[in-house]
């Protein structure tokens, strides 16, 4: 287990406004899992050919995705965007 945390960037209100509660719960579950990976979270999701930078990870069997930024210096995973197709 790592000491990493996760947070919404810019804010939870901005990113989750209008999303169903189940989608928010899934995003928060995945963010917790990514934070548990610690420094390895810079290699999860797309793009597959490099690590670091803004990454994407599918949610709910391809019905959407999250964009996140893993910042080793802050020991934090920031959820930057949530796209849900419904």
Short mmCIF file of C-alpha atoms in Angstrom, two decimals, residues 20-86:
data_model
loop_
_atom_site.label_atom_id
_atom_site.label_comp_id
_atom_site.label_asym_id
_atom_site.label_seq_id
_atom_site.Cartn_x
_atom_site.Cartn_y
_atom_site.Cartn_z
CA UNK A 20 -25.24 9.89 -11.86
CA UNK A 21 -24.15 8.80 -8.36
CA UNK A 22 -23.02 5.41 -9.68
CA UNK A 23 -20.59 7.03 -12.10
CA UNK A 24 -19.15 9.21 -9.34
CA UNK A 25 -18.73 6.16 -7.11
CA UNK A 26 -16.91 4.29 -9.90
CA UNK A 27 -14.60 7.26 -10.58
CA UNK A 28 -13.76 7.53 -6.89
CA UNK A 29 -13.15 3.77 -6.65
CA UNK A 30 -10.77 3.89 -9.61
CA UNK A 31 -9.00 6.96 -8.25
CA UNK A 32 -8.46 5.12 -4.96
CA UNK A 33 -7.03 2.14 -6.87
CA UNK A 34 -4.72 4.41 -8.88
CA UNK A 35 -3.49 6.09 -5.70
CA UNK A 36 -2.81 2.65 -4.20
CA UNK A 37 -0.49 1.95 -7.14
CA UNK A 38 1.64 4.91 -6.09
CA UNK A 39 4.44 5.77 -8.51
CA UNK A 40 3.32 2.98 -10.87
CA UNK A 41 0.19 4.98 -11.69
CA UNK A 42 2.23 7.01 -14.21
CA UNK A 43 2.13 3.92 -16.49
CA UNK A 44 -1.57 3.04 -16.27
CA UNK A 45 -4.02 3.74 -19.09
CA UNK A 46 -3.44 5.55 -22.37
CA UNK A 47 -1.10 6.51 -23.97
CA UNK A 48 0.51 3.08 -23.97
CA UNK A 49 3.84 4.05 -25.54
CA UNK A 50 5.10 6.36 -22.76
CA UNK A 51 4.64 7.14 -19.10
CA UNK A 52 3.73 10.33 -17.29
CA UNK A 53 1.62 13.23 -18.45
CA UNK A 54 -2.16 13.29 -18.73
CA UNK A 55 -3.48 9.72 -18.89
CA UNK A 56 -6.87 8.22 -19.79
CA UNK A 57 -8.58 5.19 -18.29
CA UNK A 58 -11.88 3.64 -19.43
CA UNK A 59 -14.77 3.45 -16.98
CA UNK A 60 -17.93 1.35 -16.88
CA UNK A 61 -17.02 -1.02 -19.73
CA UNK A 62 -16.18 1.71 -22.22
CA UNK A 63 -19.19 3.93 -21.48
CA UNK A 64 -16.80 6.73 -20.58
CA UNK A 65 -13.31 7.53 -19.40
CA UNK A 66 -11.42 9.59 -16.87
CA UNK A 67 -8.40 11.75 -17.54
CA UNK A 68 -5.95 11.85 -14.68
CA UNK A 69 -2.51 13.13 -13.83
CA UNK A 70 -0.22 11.20 -11.51
CA UNK A 71 2.26 13.57 -9.86
CA UNK A 72 5.07 11.73 -8.04
CA UNK A 73 6.35 14.95 -6.44
CA UNK A 74 2.96 15.46 -4.73
CA UNK A 75 2.34 11.74 -4.24
CA UNK A 76 -1.15 12.36 -5.62
CA UNK A 77 -3.36 11.29 -8.51
CA UNK A 78 -5.48 14.17 -9.81
CA UNK A 79 -8.72 13.38 -11.65
CA UNK A 80 -8.86 16.14 -14.28
CA UNK A 81 -11.83 15.19 -16.46
CA UNK A 82 -14.72 12.73 -16.50
CA UNK A 83 -16.45 11.82 -19.75
CA UNK A 84 -19.58 9.66 -19.52
CA UNK A 85 -21.58 8.72 -22.60
CA UNK A 86 -24.60 7.47 -20.67
#
